[in-house]
Amino acid sequence: MQHRRSNTSLRSWLIFAATALALAAIGWVVWSLATNHDVLPHIDSAHSDTSITVGLTDAPQSLDIRTDGGTAVERALIGNVYETLVTRDNDNTLQPGLAKSWKVSDDGLTYTFTMRSGLRFSNGHALDADDVVWSLQQTVKNQYQGAGDLAALKSVESRDSRTVAITLAKPDPTLPRALAGRAGIVYDSTAKVSYASEALGSGPFTVARFDKRGTITLERNDDYWGAEAGVARVTLHYYADDNALAEAVRGNVVDLALPGDAATANALAGDTALTITHGTSTSKVMLALNNGTDSIFSDQQARKAIRHAVDAGSIAASRPDSAGALGGPIGRLEPGYEDLTGLFPYDPGTASALINNFIAGASYFGVIDLVVPQQYEDIGNTVATQLQAVGLSVRTDVVDGATAEQRIADGQYTIAVTATSGDDDAAAFGTSDNVFRYTSGTAQEAYGNATGATNDKDYQERMRAFAKTVSQDAAADWLYQRNTTVVARDHASGYPTNMTDRYLPLAGIVKK
């Protein structure tokens, strides 16, 4: 009987101990989640010793993300080495970044950001609200890249180590989105960094090596405050052009490739060891119409004739770099998007009727000077043919990309094929001072109403109204939204697919 009682006591004690340990573990997990700590800190990734090579074609000549205006350094470092107050997901939706949350006052003038706890830079320094304040102040004071996005900033202060308050001189509903870009990068206020050749941030990677001749080596930040990167090392290898990059893919030199030309990627489609994924960019291809007072396209009816004369849908369908037809200035991944492709259906009959409404008919248009960058020569040929089909005279001038941009800036064109760079293109049509010389009191008022919104819901609704106003006025002819392309070996997964021409967060990649 004594032996049986001892076993019972031992069993009761073991049950009590196990229960206590389980409750302690649950309590620790709850505390970790509540305080934004990792539930399983510093557990090595399943592929902790693996490395990948990513092939690209646009090498940055400097790592100074503060002053270098190119997209190459932004693509390499944001989300990998440097982190921002707010971030964006693969669909360009805003998400918490270094700030776990934010609130905006009813008048839209005060944004209060609450920082995550346990944040650190890769050198071990704590990252707190004072670093955020200093970073924003330095960006404005020195007019670093992104300073223009902070034009409405009146003051910024830290209320405690984890709370930052930004006060604006006027409402700016785009502020959170700006803080997901360069304006929102948080730098170490106490570190001494040679920014041109070094980078020190709070991200999942550090820069181990930078070679201007063509490589950036990123190594996993083992003390990262968030989830560990899936690979220990990433080599960004920059090639002279897409042809050289394609050869590297065929030679199994790179695990992941991001060609600038979708046609190059499509030529690799026969390799069964490769996965080719097309995503969506915020870049757009359009026909710029010179709206200047000395141009035929200062007349709305002339602009509408062009939109009916050009078959934007077929152009979009035929282009390897197209993610789909686009009928207005706002793309699918941008706030305020609405499908406007039905506003001006391809209709040569309607185009001809509009042209003939002018006293001299097609002669009134004179000879249309169509400026075309070399990479879009086939689009230029198609547009010229379609305009000639409705009786217009066209002189096509195929030039290099830089010359085309300069011609547009100088107003030395009638129509020009051009590609916009990103997700703020619509703003060009919202002011009277724009490269297309487009002026419309109605459009400018609509844009002012949108940018003066005190919350994101109103902003998006008003941007939809603005975009429709601009498109109905035929300020330009938006042809299509560009795609992005990722070519990956089958052993790689977890890579982003959208906007990879601007943003390339690599921490989620794993290698089998």
Short mmCIF file of C-alpha atoms in Angstrom, two decimals:
data_model
loop_
_atom_site.label_atom_id
_atom_site.label_comp_id
_atom_site.label_asym_id
_atom_site.label_seq_id
_atom_site.Cartn_x
_atom_site.Cartn_y
_atom_site.Cartn_z
CA MET A 1 0.00 0.00 0.00
CA GLN A 2 2.87 2.39 0.79
CA HIS A 3 4.45 1.72 -2.66
CA ARG A 4 1.14 2.47 -4.41
CA ARG A 5 0.75 5.78 -2.49
CA SER A 6 4.31 6.78 -3.48
CA ASN A 7 3.58 6.16 -7.17
CA THR A 8 0.39 8.20 -6.88
CA SER A 9 2.25 11.08 -5.22
CA LEU A 10 4.99 11.00 -7.85
CA ARG A 11 2.43 10.95 -10.66
CA SER A 12 0.55 13.89 -9.10
CA TRP A 13 3.78 15.86 -8.75
CA LEU A 14 4.73 15.21 -12.39
CA ILE A 15 1.28 16.29 -13.58
CA PHE A 16 1.55 19.46 -11.47
CA ALA A 17 5.02 20.25 -12.84
CA ALA A 18 3.99 19.66 -16.45
CA THR A 19 0.90 21.83 -15.99
CA ALA A 20 2.95 24.62 -14.43
CA LEU A 21 5.47 24.52 -17.26
CA ALA A 22 2.70 24.58 -19.88
CA LEU A 23 0.99 27.54 -18.22
CA ALA A 24 4.31 29.37 -18.00
CA ALA A 25 4.98 28.74 -21.69
CA ILE A 26 1.51 29.96 -22.67
CA GLY A 27 1.95 33.04 -20.52
CA TRP A 28 5.31 33.80 -22.13
CA VAL A 29 3.86 33.44 -25.64
CA VAL A 30 0.95 35.76 -24.77
CA TRP A 31 3.37 38.31 -23.29
CA SER A 32 5.61 38.06 -26.36
CA LEU A 33 2.73 38.67 -28.75
CA ALA A 34 1.39 41.52 -26.66
CA THR A 35 4.76 43.26 -26.60
CA ASN A 36 5.63 42.48 -30.23
CA HIS A 37 8.56 40.22 -29.43
CA ASP A 38 9.27 37.17 -31.52
CA VAL A 39 7.59 34.10 -30.08
CA LEU A 40 10.56 31.96 -31.10
CA PRO A 41 13.55 34.31 -31.06
CA HIS A 42 16.82 33.42 -32.76
CA ILE A 43 15.84 29.95 -33.89
CA ASP A 44 17.94 29.22 -36.95
CA SER A 45 16.13 29.05 -40.28
CA ALA A 46 15.73 25.60 -41.79
CA HIS A 47 18.04 26.83 -44.54
CA SER A 48 20.32 28.90 -42.32
CA ASP A 49 23.48 28.13 -44.27
CA THR A 50 22.10 28.56 -47.79
CA SER A 51 22.82 31.39 -50.18
CA ILE A 52 21.23 32.63 -53.39
CA THR A 53 22.32 34.78 -56.29
CA VAL A 54 19.92 37.29 -57.81
CA GLY A 55 20.61 38.60 -61.31
CA LEU A 56 19.68 42.17 -62.25
CA THR A 57 20.73 44.77 -64.80
CA ASP A 58 20.64 48.17 -63.06
CA ALA A 59 23.67 48.42 -60.77
CA PRO A 60 23.74 51.31 -58.29
CA GLN A 61 26.94 53.34 -58.30
CA SER A 62 26.48 54.35 -54.68
CA LEU A 63 24.80 52.94 -51.59
CA ASP A 64 23.84 56.40 -50.37
CA ILE A 65 20.10 56.01 -50.42
CA ARG A 66 19.75 59.49 -48.96
CA THR A 67 21.15 61.25 -52.03
CA ASP A 68 21.14 58.77 -54.93
CA GLY A 69 17.93 59.33 -56.87
CA GLY A 70 18.09 56.08 -58.85
CA THR A 71 15.69 53.22 -58.28
CA ALA A 72 18.52 50.65 -58.21
CA VAL A 73 19.75 51.49 -54.71
CA GLU A 74 16.17 51.70 -53.45
CA ARG A 75 15.37 48.26 -54.83
CA ALA A 76 18.48 46.73 -53.29
CA LEU A 77 18.27 48.21 -49.81
CA ILE A 78 14.71 49.10 -48.74
CA GLY A 79 13.15 46.20 -46.89
CA ASN A 80 16.46 44.36 -46.84
CA VAL A 81 18.92 46.63 -45.04
CA TYR A 82 16.91 49.75 -44.34
CA GLU A 83 13.42 49.68 -42.89
CA THR A 84 10.64 52.24 -42.91
CA LEU A 85 8.00 53.38 -40.45
CA VAL A 86 5.29 51.95 -42.67
CA THR A 87 5.74 49.20 -45.24
CA ARG A 88 3.76 47.75 -48.15
CA ASP A 89 2.87 44.22 -49.11
CA ASN A 90 3.09 42.53 -52.51
CA ASP A 91 -0.17 44.23 -53.57
CA ASN A 92 1.05 47.69 -52.51
CA THR A 93 -1.29 47.76 -49.51
CA LEU A 94 0.13 49.64 -46.54
CA GLN A 95 1.18 47.50 -43.57
CA PRO A 96 2.85 48.17 -40.21
CA GLY A 97 6.61 48.56 -40.47
CA LEU A 98 8.83 49.80 -37.67
CA ALA A 99 5.64 51.40 -36.39
CA LYS A 100 3.17 48.73 -35.30
CA SER A 101 0.24 51.14 -35.66
CA TRP A 102 -0.70 54.73 -36.33
CA LYS A 103 -3.67 57.03 -35.76
CA VAL A 104 -4.69 60.24 -37.50
CA SER A 105 -6.63 63.07 -35.90
CA ASP A 106 -10.07 63.99 -37.23
CA ASP A 107 -8.68 67.14 -38.86
CA GLY A 108 -5.95 65.14 -40.61
CA LEU A 109 -3.18 67.27 -39.11
CA THR A 110 -1.66 64.95 -36.51
CA TYR A 111 -0.36 61.42 -37.07
CA THR A 112 0.66 59.42 -34.01
CA PHE A 113 2.86 56.38 -34.59
CA THR A 114 3.43 53.67 -32.00
CA MET A 115 6.74 51.88 -32.49
CA ARG A 116 7.33 48.18 -32.01
CA SER A 117 9.30 47.18 -28.94
CA GLY A 118 12.72 45.58 -29.04
CA LEU A 119 13.85 47.29 -32.25
CA ARG A 120 17.58 47.37 -32.93
CA PHE A 121 19.94 48.43 -35.66
CA SER A 122 22.34 45.82 -36.99
CA ASN A 123 25.18 47.32 -34.90
CA GLY A 124 23.24 46.54 -31.72
CA HIS A 125 22.10 50.10 -31.03
CA ALA A 126 18.51 50.42 -29.87
CA LEU A 127 16.10 52.00 -32.37
CA ASP A 128 13.58 54.27 -30.71
CA ALA A 129 11.39 57.30 -31.33
CA ASP A 130 14.33 59.69 -31.13
CA ASP A 131 15.90 57.99 -34.16
CA VAL A 132 12.65 58.46 -36.06
CA VAL A 133 12.49 62.16 -35.22
CA TRP A 134 16.15 62.67 -36.13
CA SER A 135 15.78 60.81 -39.43
CA LEU A 136 12.77 62.86 -40.53
CA GLN A 137 14.44 66.10 -39.52
CA GLN A 138 17.63 65.21 -41.39
CA THR A 139 15.69 64.30 -44.53
CA VAL A 140 13.92 67.67 -44.55
CA LYS A 141 16.92 69.74 -43.47
CA ASN A 142 19.28 68.25 -46.06
CA GLN A 143 16.63 67.76 -48.75
CA TYR A 144 17.43 64.08 -49.04
CA GLN A 145 15.48 61.87 -51.42
CA GLY A 146 11.89 61.77 -50.18
CA ALA A 147 11.95 65.27 -48.72
CA GLY A 148 9.37 66.40 -51.25
CA ASP A 149 6.93 63.90 -49.75
CA LEU A 150 7.25 65.71 -46.41
CA ALA A 151 6.38 69.17 -47.74
CA ALA A 152 3.39 69.50 -45.39
CA LEU A 153 5.42 68.57 -42.28
CA LYS A 154 5.21 71.23 -39.57
CA SER A 155 6.86 69.44 -36.66
CA VAL A 156 7.83 66.01 -35.40
CA GLU A 157 8.42 64.98 -31.81
CA SER A 158 8.91 61.91 -29.65
CA ARG A 159 6.38 61.71 -26.85
CA ASP A 160 8.16 58.75 -25.31
CA SER A 161 10.62 56.11 -26.50
CA ARG A 162 7.97 54.37 -28.61
CA THR A 163 5.65 57.20 -29.66
CA VAL A 164 6.20 59.68 -32.49
CA ALA A 165 3.84 62.55 -33.29
CA ILE A 166 3.95 64.22 -36.70
CA THR A 167 2.10 67.51 -37.07
CA LEU A 168 1.25 68.81 -40.53
CA ALA A 169 0.65 72.36 -41.72
CA LYS A 170 -2.17 71.04 -43.90
CA PRO A 171 -3.78 67.63 -44.38
CA ASP A 172 -1.77 65.14 -46.41
CA PRO A 173 -3.47 61.75 -46.70
CA THR A 174 -0.48 60.41 -48.65
CA LEU A 175 1.85 60.70 -45.63
CA PRO A 176 1.64 57.03 -44.53
CA ARG A 177 2.44 55.92 -48.09
CA ALA A 178 5.35 58.36 -48.22
CA LEU A 179 6.64 56.85 -44.97
CA ALA A 180 6.72 53.44 -46.70
CA GLY A 181 9.38 54.86 -49.00
CA ARG A 182 12.58 56.82 -48.61
CA ALA A 183 10.97 59.49 -46.45
CA GLY A 184 10.20 56.81 -43.87
CA ILE A 185 13.66 55.25 -43.55
CA VAL A 186 14.92 55.30 -39.96
CA TYR A 187 18.66 55.81 -39.56
CA ASP A 188 20.87 55.35 -36.52
CA SER A 189 21.31 58.88 -35.15
CA THR A 190 24.54 58.01 -33.32
CA ALA A 191 26.36 55.87 -35.91
CA LYS A 192 29.16 57.11 -38.16
CA VAL A 193 28.54 55.69 -41.62
CA SER A 194 30.25 56.22 -44.97
CA TYR A 195 26.93 56.04 -46.77
CA ALA A 196 28.34 55.90 -50.30
CA SER A 197 29.94 52.52 -49.65
CA GLU A 198 28.22 51.31 -46.47
CA ALA A 199 24.69 50.87 -45.23
CA LEU A 200 23.56 50.51 -41.63
CA GLY A 201 19.92 49.82 -40.96
CA SER A 202 17.57 47.72 -38.87
CA GLY A 203 16.61 45.22 -41.57
CA PRO A 204 16.97 41.44 -41.92
CA PHE A 205 20.23 41.81 -43.88
CA THR A 206 23.46 43.76 -43.65
CA VAL A 207 25.73 44.81 -46.51
CA ALA A 208 28.80 42.61 -46.33
CA ARG A 209 30.37 43.84 -49.58
CA PHE A 210 29.72 46.42 -52.27
CA ASP A 211 31.55 46.26 -55.59
CA LYS A 212 30.66 49.01 -58.05
CA ARG A 213 31.71 46.68 -60.84
CA GLY A 214 28.60 44.64 -60.32
CA THR A 215 27.81 42.97 -56.98
CA ILE A 216 26.27 43.66 -53.60
CA THR A 217 26.55 40.93 -50.99
CA LEU A 218 23.93 40.86 -48.26
CA GLU A 219 24.35 38.73 -45.15
CA ARG A 220 21.64 37.79 -42.72
CA ASN A 221 21.36 39.97 -39.64
CA ASP A 222 21.37 37.26 -36.98
CA ASP A 223 20.25 39.77 -34.34
CA TYR A 224 17.29 41.00 -36.36
CA TRP A 225 14.30 41.94 -34.23
CA GLY A 226 11.80 40.20 -36.55
CA ALA A 227 11.56 36.90 -38.39
CA GLU A 228 14.90 35.59 -39.65
CA ALA A 229 15.73 35.80 -43.31
CA GLY A 230 15.27 32.48 -45.10
CA VAL A 231 18.82 32.41 -46.47
CA ALA A 232 22.14 33.33 -44.91
CA ARG A 233 23.51 35.25 -47.88
CA VAL A 234 22.19 37.00 -50.98
CA THR A 235 24.44 38.13 -53.81
CA LEU A 236 22.95 40.76 -56.08
CA HIS A 237 24.82 40.29 -59.36
CA TYR A 238 24.38 43.03 -61.92
CA TYR A 239 24.80 42.26 -65.62
CA ALA A 240 25.43 44.60 -68.54
CA ASP A 241 22.10 43.88 -70.22
CA ASP A 242 19.23 41.41 -70.43
CA ASN A 243 21.08 39.21 -72.92
CA ALA A 244 23.97 38.73 -70.49
CA LEU A 245 21.49 38.07 -67.70
CA ALA A 246 19.71 35.45 -69.80
CA GLU A 247 23.02 33.69 -70.41
CA ALA A 248 23.64 33.62 -66.67
CA VAL A 249 20.25 31.99 -66.19
CA ARG A 250 20.98 29.38 -68.86
CA GLY A 251 24.36 28.71 -67.27
CA ASN A 252 22.76 28.15 -63.85
CA VAL A 253 24.81 31.02 -62.42
CA VAL A 254 21.84 32.76 -60.78
CA ASP A 255 18.93 31.40 -58.74
CA LEU A 256 16.66 34.33 -59.43
CA ALA A 257 16.66 36.81 -62.32
CA LEU A 258 14.77 40.05 -62.88
CA PRO A 259 15.11 41.03 -66.54
CA GLY A 260 13.96 44.49 -67.55
CA ASP A 261 12.52 43.14 -70.79
CA ALA A 262 9.71 40.61 -70.44
CA ALA A 263 10.51 39.24 -73.90
CA THR A 264 13.90 38.10 -72.60
CA ALA A 265 12.21 36.10 -69.87
CA ASN A 266 9.70 34.60 -72.27
CA ALA A 267 12.60 33.30 -74.38
CA LEU A 268 13.61 31.18 -71.37
CA ALA A 269 10.20 29.56 -71.06
CA GLY A 270 11.34 26.27 -72.56
CA ASP A 271 13.54 25.42 -69.56
CA THR A 272 11.47 23.16 -67.30
CA ALA A 273 13.74 23.92 -64.33
CA LEU A 274 12.61 27.54 -64.39
CA THR A 275 9.47 29.24 -63.15
CA ILE A 276 8.60 32.50 -64.90
CA THR A 277 6.20 34.76 -63.03
CA HIS A 278 4.73 38.00 -64.33
CA GLY A 279 3.59 40.49 -61.73
CA THR A 280 2.36 44.06 -61.90
CA SER A 281 4.36 47.27 -61.82
CA THR A 282 3.17 50.77 -60.96
CA SER A 283 4.85 51.98 -64.17
CA LYS A 284 2.62 52.78 -67.14
CA VAL A 285 3.03 53.26 -70.90
CA MET A 286 1.01 56.03 -72.45
CA LEU A 287 0.71 58.44 -75.34
CA ALA A 288 1.57 61.89 -74.06
CA LEU A 289 -0.40 64.58 -75.88
CA ASN A 290 1.14 68.04 -76.01
CA ASN A 291 -1.61 70.16 -74.44
CA GLY A 292 0.28 73.44 -74.94
CA THR A 293 -1.64 76.43 -76.25
CA ASP A 294 0.23 76.23 -79.57
CA SER A 295 -0.68 72.56 -80.05
CA ILE A 296 -3.75 71.06 -81.72
CA PHE A 297 -4.24 69.06 -78.53
CA SER A 298 -5.08 72.13 -76.53
CA ASP A 299 -8.51 71.29 -77.98
CA GLN A 300 -10.40 68.58 -76.09
CA GLN A 301 -12.17 67.29 -79.22
CA ALA A 302 -8.83 66.69 -80.94
CA ARG A 303 -7.61 64.74 -77.92
CA LYS A 304 -10.77 62.63 -77.88
CA ALA A 305 -10.30 61.85 -81.57
CA ILE A 306 -6.87 60.38 -80.83
CA ARG A 307 -8.21 58.21 -78.03
CA HIS A 308 -10.86 56.72 -80.31
CA ALA A 309 -8.39 56.32 -83.20
CA VAL A 310 -5.80 54.31 -81.22
CA ASP A 311 -6.63 50.71 -80.31
CA ALA A 312 -5.14 50.73 -76.81
CA GLY A 313 -6.61 47.33 -76.00
CA SER A 314 -4.87 45.54 -78.86
CA ILE A 315 -1.59 47.31 -78.13
CA ALA A 316 -1.80 46.19 -74.50
CA ALA A 317 -2.62 42.62 -75.54
CA SER A 318 0.33 42.44 -77.92
CA ARG A 319 3.05 43.73 -75.62
CA PRO A 320 5.18 41.28 -73.59
CA ASP A 321 5.66 43.93 -70.89
CA SER A 322 1.93 44.58 -70.46
CA ALA A 323 -0.04 43.70 -67.34
CA GLY A 324 -3.25 44.85 -69.01
CA ALA A 325 -4.92 47.82 -70.68
CA LEU A 326 -5.19 51.03 -68.68
CA GLY A 327 -7.69 53.80 -69.31
CA GLY A 328 -6.60 56.43 -66.80
CA PRO A 329 -3.72 57.83 -64.75
CA ILE A 330 -4.07 55.49 -61.74
CA GLY A 331 -2.94 51.88 -61.92
CA ARG A 332 -4.36 48.73 -60.34
CA LEU A 333 -1.99 48.73 -57.38
CA GLU A 334 -2.54 52.38 -56.50
CA PRO A 335 -5.07 54.03 -54.20
CA GLY A 336 -8.05 55.36 -56.14
CA TYR A 337 -7.92 52.87 -59.02
CA GLU A 338 -11.01 52.36 -61.16
CA ASP A 339 -11.24 50.54 -64.49
CA LEU A 340 -11.66 53.35 -67.04
CA THR A 341 -10.83 51.35 -70.17
CA GLY A 342 -14.41 51.67 -71.42
CA LEU A 343 -14.43 55.47 -71.65
CA PHE A 344 -12.87 55.63 -75.13
CA PRO A 345 -13.41 52.37 -77.03
CA TYR A 346 -11.49 51.90 -80.26
CA ASP A 347 -13.77 53.44 -82.88
CA PRO A 348 -12.17 54.84 -86.06
CA GLY A 349 -15.60 56.03 -87.23
CA THR A 350 -16.09 58.22 -84.16
CA ALA A 351 -12.49 59.43 -84.47
CA SER A 352 -13.04 60.45 -88.10
CA ALA A 353 -16.27 62.24 -87.21
CA LEU A 354 -14.52 64.23 -84.48
CA ILE A 355 -11.71 65.13 -86.88
CA ASN A 356 -14.17 66.24 -89.56
CA ASN A 357 -15.89 68.54 -87.09
CA PHE A 358 -12.92 70.86 -87.54
CA ILE A 359 -13.40 73.26 -90.47
CA ALA A 360 -10.35 71.97 -92.35
CA GLY A 361 -10.81 68.38 -91.17
CA ALA A 362 -7.59 66.37 -90.92
CA SER A 363 -5.61 69.22 -92.49
CA TYR A 364 -6.29 71.30 -89.39
CA PHE A 365 -4.14 68.86 -87.39
CA GLY A 366 -1.11 69.52 -89.62
CA VAL A 367 1.66 66.92 -89.51
CA ILE A 368 1.70 65.13 -86.16
CA ASP A 369 5.23 64.80 -84.81
CA LEU A 370 5.22 61.39 -83.10
CA VAL A 371 8.27 60.95 -80.83
CA VAL A 372 9.04 57.32 -80.00
CA PRO A 373 11.77 55.85 -77.75
CA GLN A 374 13.64 53.02 -79.47
CA GLN A 375 12.32 50.36 -77.09
CA TYR A 376 8.74 51.23 -78.09
CA GLU A 377 9.31 51.51 -81.84
CA ASP A 378 6.70 48.85 -82.59
CA ILE A 379 4.10 50.80 -80.59
CA GLY A 380 5.02 53.92 -82.52
CA ASN A 381 4.53 52.12 -85.82
CA THR A 382 1.13 50.82 -84.74
CA VAL A 383 -0.02 54.23 -83.53
CA ALA A 384 1.17 55.92 -86.72
CA THR A 385 -0.71 53.40 -88.87
CA GLN A 386 -3.92 53.82 -86.87
CA LEU A 387 -3.76 57.62 -87.00
CA GLN A 388 -3.11 57.54 -90.73
CA ALA A 389 -6.15 55.27 -91.10
CA VAL A 390 -8.38 58.15 -89.92
CA GLY A 391 -6.75 60.60 -92.31
CA LEU A 392 -4.06 62.19 -90.14
CA SER A 393 -0.53 62.90 -91.36
CA VAL A 394 2.17 61.51 -89.07
CA ARG A 395 5.94 61.92 -88.95
CA THR A 396 7.51 59.29 -86.68
CA ASP A 397 10.78 60.18 -84.98
CA VAL A 398 12.44 57.20 -83.25
CA VAL A 399 15.08 58.36 -80.75
CA ASP A 400 16.90 57.05 -77.67
CA GLY A 401 15.11 57.17 -74.34
CA ALA A 402 16.97 60.18 -72.94
CA THR A 403 16.28 62.22 -76.07
CA ALA A 404 12.60 61.31 -75.97
CA GLU A 405 12.35 62.47 -72.36
CA GLN A 406 14.06 65.74 -73.19
CA ARG A 407 11.80 66.33 -76.19
CA ILE A 408 8.76 65.89 -73.94
CA ALA A 409 10.21 68.21 -71.30
CA ASP A 410 10.92 70.86 -73.95
CA GLY A 411 7.52 70.48 -75.60
CA GLN A 412 9.13 69.48 -78.89
CA TYR A 413 6.52 66.92 -79.90
CA THR A 414 2.87 66.55 -80.77
CA ILE A 415 2.40 63.00 -79.47
CA ALA A 416 5.03 60.94 -77.65
CA VAL A 417 5.18 57.36 -76.43
CA THR A 418 6.46 57.44 -72.87
CA ALA A 419 6.69 55.26 -69.77
CA THR A 420 5.97 56.76 -66.38
CA SER A 421 8.12 55.78 -63.45
CA GLY A 422 5.86 54.88 -60.57
CA ASP A 423 2.89 55.34 -58.31
CA ASP A 424 2.59 59.13 -58.18
CA ASP A 425 2.14 59.76 -61.92
CA ALA A 426 -1.42 61.02 -61.58
CA ALA A 427 -0.18 64.10 -59.73
CA ALA A 428 1.20 65.48 -63.01
CA PHE A 429 -2.36 66.06 -64.22
CA GLY A 430 -3.43 67.73 -60.98
CA THR A 431 -1.41 70.92 -61.32
CA SER A 432 -1.06 73.59 -63.99
CA ASP A 433 2.72 73.19 -63.98
CA ASN A 434 3.28 69.82 -65.62
CA VAL A 435 5.40 68.39 -68.39
CA PHE A 436 2.38 67.70 -70.60
CA ARG A 437 1.22 71.35 -70.40
CA TYR A 438 -2.21 70.13 -69.41
CA THR A 439 -4.40 72.66 -67.63
CA SER A 440 -7.93 72.09 -66.38
CA GLY A 441 -9.54 73.98 -63.54
CA THR A 442 -11.96 71.11 -62.98
CA ALA A 443 -9.19 68.50 -62.79
CA GLN A 444 -7.03 70.66 -60.56
CA GLU A 445 -9.93 71.29 -58.21
CA ALA A 446 -10.66 67.55 -58.05
CA TYR A 447 -7.01 66.82 -57.28
CA GLY A 448 -6.94 69.50 -54.59
CA ASN A 449 -10.02 67.97 -52.98
CA ALA A 450 -8.33 64.57 -52.97
CA THR A 451 -5.01 65.69 -51.53
CA GLY A 452 -6.84 67.78 -48.94
CA ALA A 453 -8.74 64.78 -47.57
CA THR A 454 -8.35 64.16 -43.85
CA ASN A 455 -8.55 60.37 -44.07
CA ASP A 456 -7.61 57.60 -46.47
CA LYS A 457 -11.18 56.58 -47.34
CA ASP A 458 -12.06 60.06 -48.58
CA TYR A 459 -8.71 60.33 -50.33
CA GLN A 460 -9.25 57.18 -52.35
CA GLU A 461 -12.82 58.10 -53.29
CA ARG A 462 -11.73 61.56 -54.41
CA MET A 463 -8.76 60.20 -56.36
CA ARG A 464 -11.17 57.96 -58.28
CA ALA A 465 -13.23 61.03 -59.15
CA PHE A 466 -10.11 62.96 -60.17
CA ALA A 467 -8.81 60.15 -62.38
CA LYS A 468 -12.15 59.85 -64.14
CA THR A 469 -12.27 63.60 -64.75
CA VAL A 470 -8.79 63.58 -66.28
CA SER A 471 -9.51 60.54 -68.43
CA GLN A 472 -12.85 61.87 -69.67
CA ASP A 473 -11.02 65.05 -70.64
CA ALA A 474 -8.60 62.90 -72.70
CA ALA A 475 -5.55 64.58 -71.15
CA ALA A 476 -3.47 61.67 -72.49
CA ASP A 477 -4.01 58.18 -73.86
CA TRP A 478 -3.02 55.59 -71.27
CA LEU A 479 -2.19 52.37 -73.09
CA TYR A 480 -1.25 49.80 -70.45
CA GLN A 481 0.22 49.10 -67.07
CA ARG A 482 3.62 47.46 -67.25
CA ASN A 483 4.38 44.09 -65.76
CA THR A 484 7.32 42.83 -63.77
CA THR A 485 9.03 39.52 -64.42
CA VAL A 486 10.81 37.11 -62.10
CA VAL A 487 12.64 34.06 -63.44
CA ALA A 488 13.40 31.55 -60.70
CA ARG A 489 15.07 28.17 -60.41
CA ASP A 490 12.67 25.61 -58.99
CA HIS A 491 14.63 25.40 -55.75
CA ALA A 492 13.78 29.04 -54.91
CA SER A 493 10.48 30.20 -53.41
CA GLY A 494 9.07 32.99 -51.29
CA TYR A 495 10.14 35.82 -53.60
CA PRO A 496 8.02 38.90 -54.37
CA THR A 497 6.34 39.23 -57.77
CA ASN A 498 4.75 42.69 -57.95
CA MET A 499 6.61 46.01 -58.15
CA THR A 500 9.96 44.23 -58.29
CA ASP A 501 11.24 46.98 -60.57
CA ARG A 502 11.16 49.26 -57.51
CA TYR A 503 10.99 47.08 -54.39
CA LEU A 504 12.69 43.74 -53.84
CA PRO A 505 12.31 42.48 -50.25
CA LEU A 506 14.31 39.27 -50.07
CA ALA A 507 13.93 38.06 -46.48
CA GLY A 508 11.12 35.65 -47.37
CA ILE A 509 13.10 33.72 -49.97
CA VAL A 510 14.04 30.15 -49.14
CA LYS A 511 16.16 27.70 -51.08
CA LYS A 512 15.29 24.01 -51.08
#
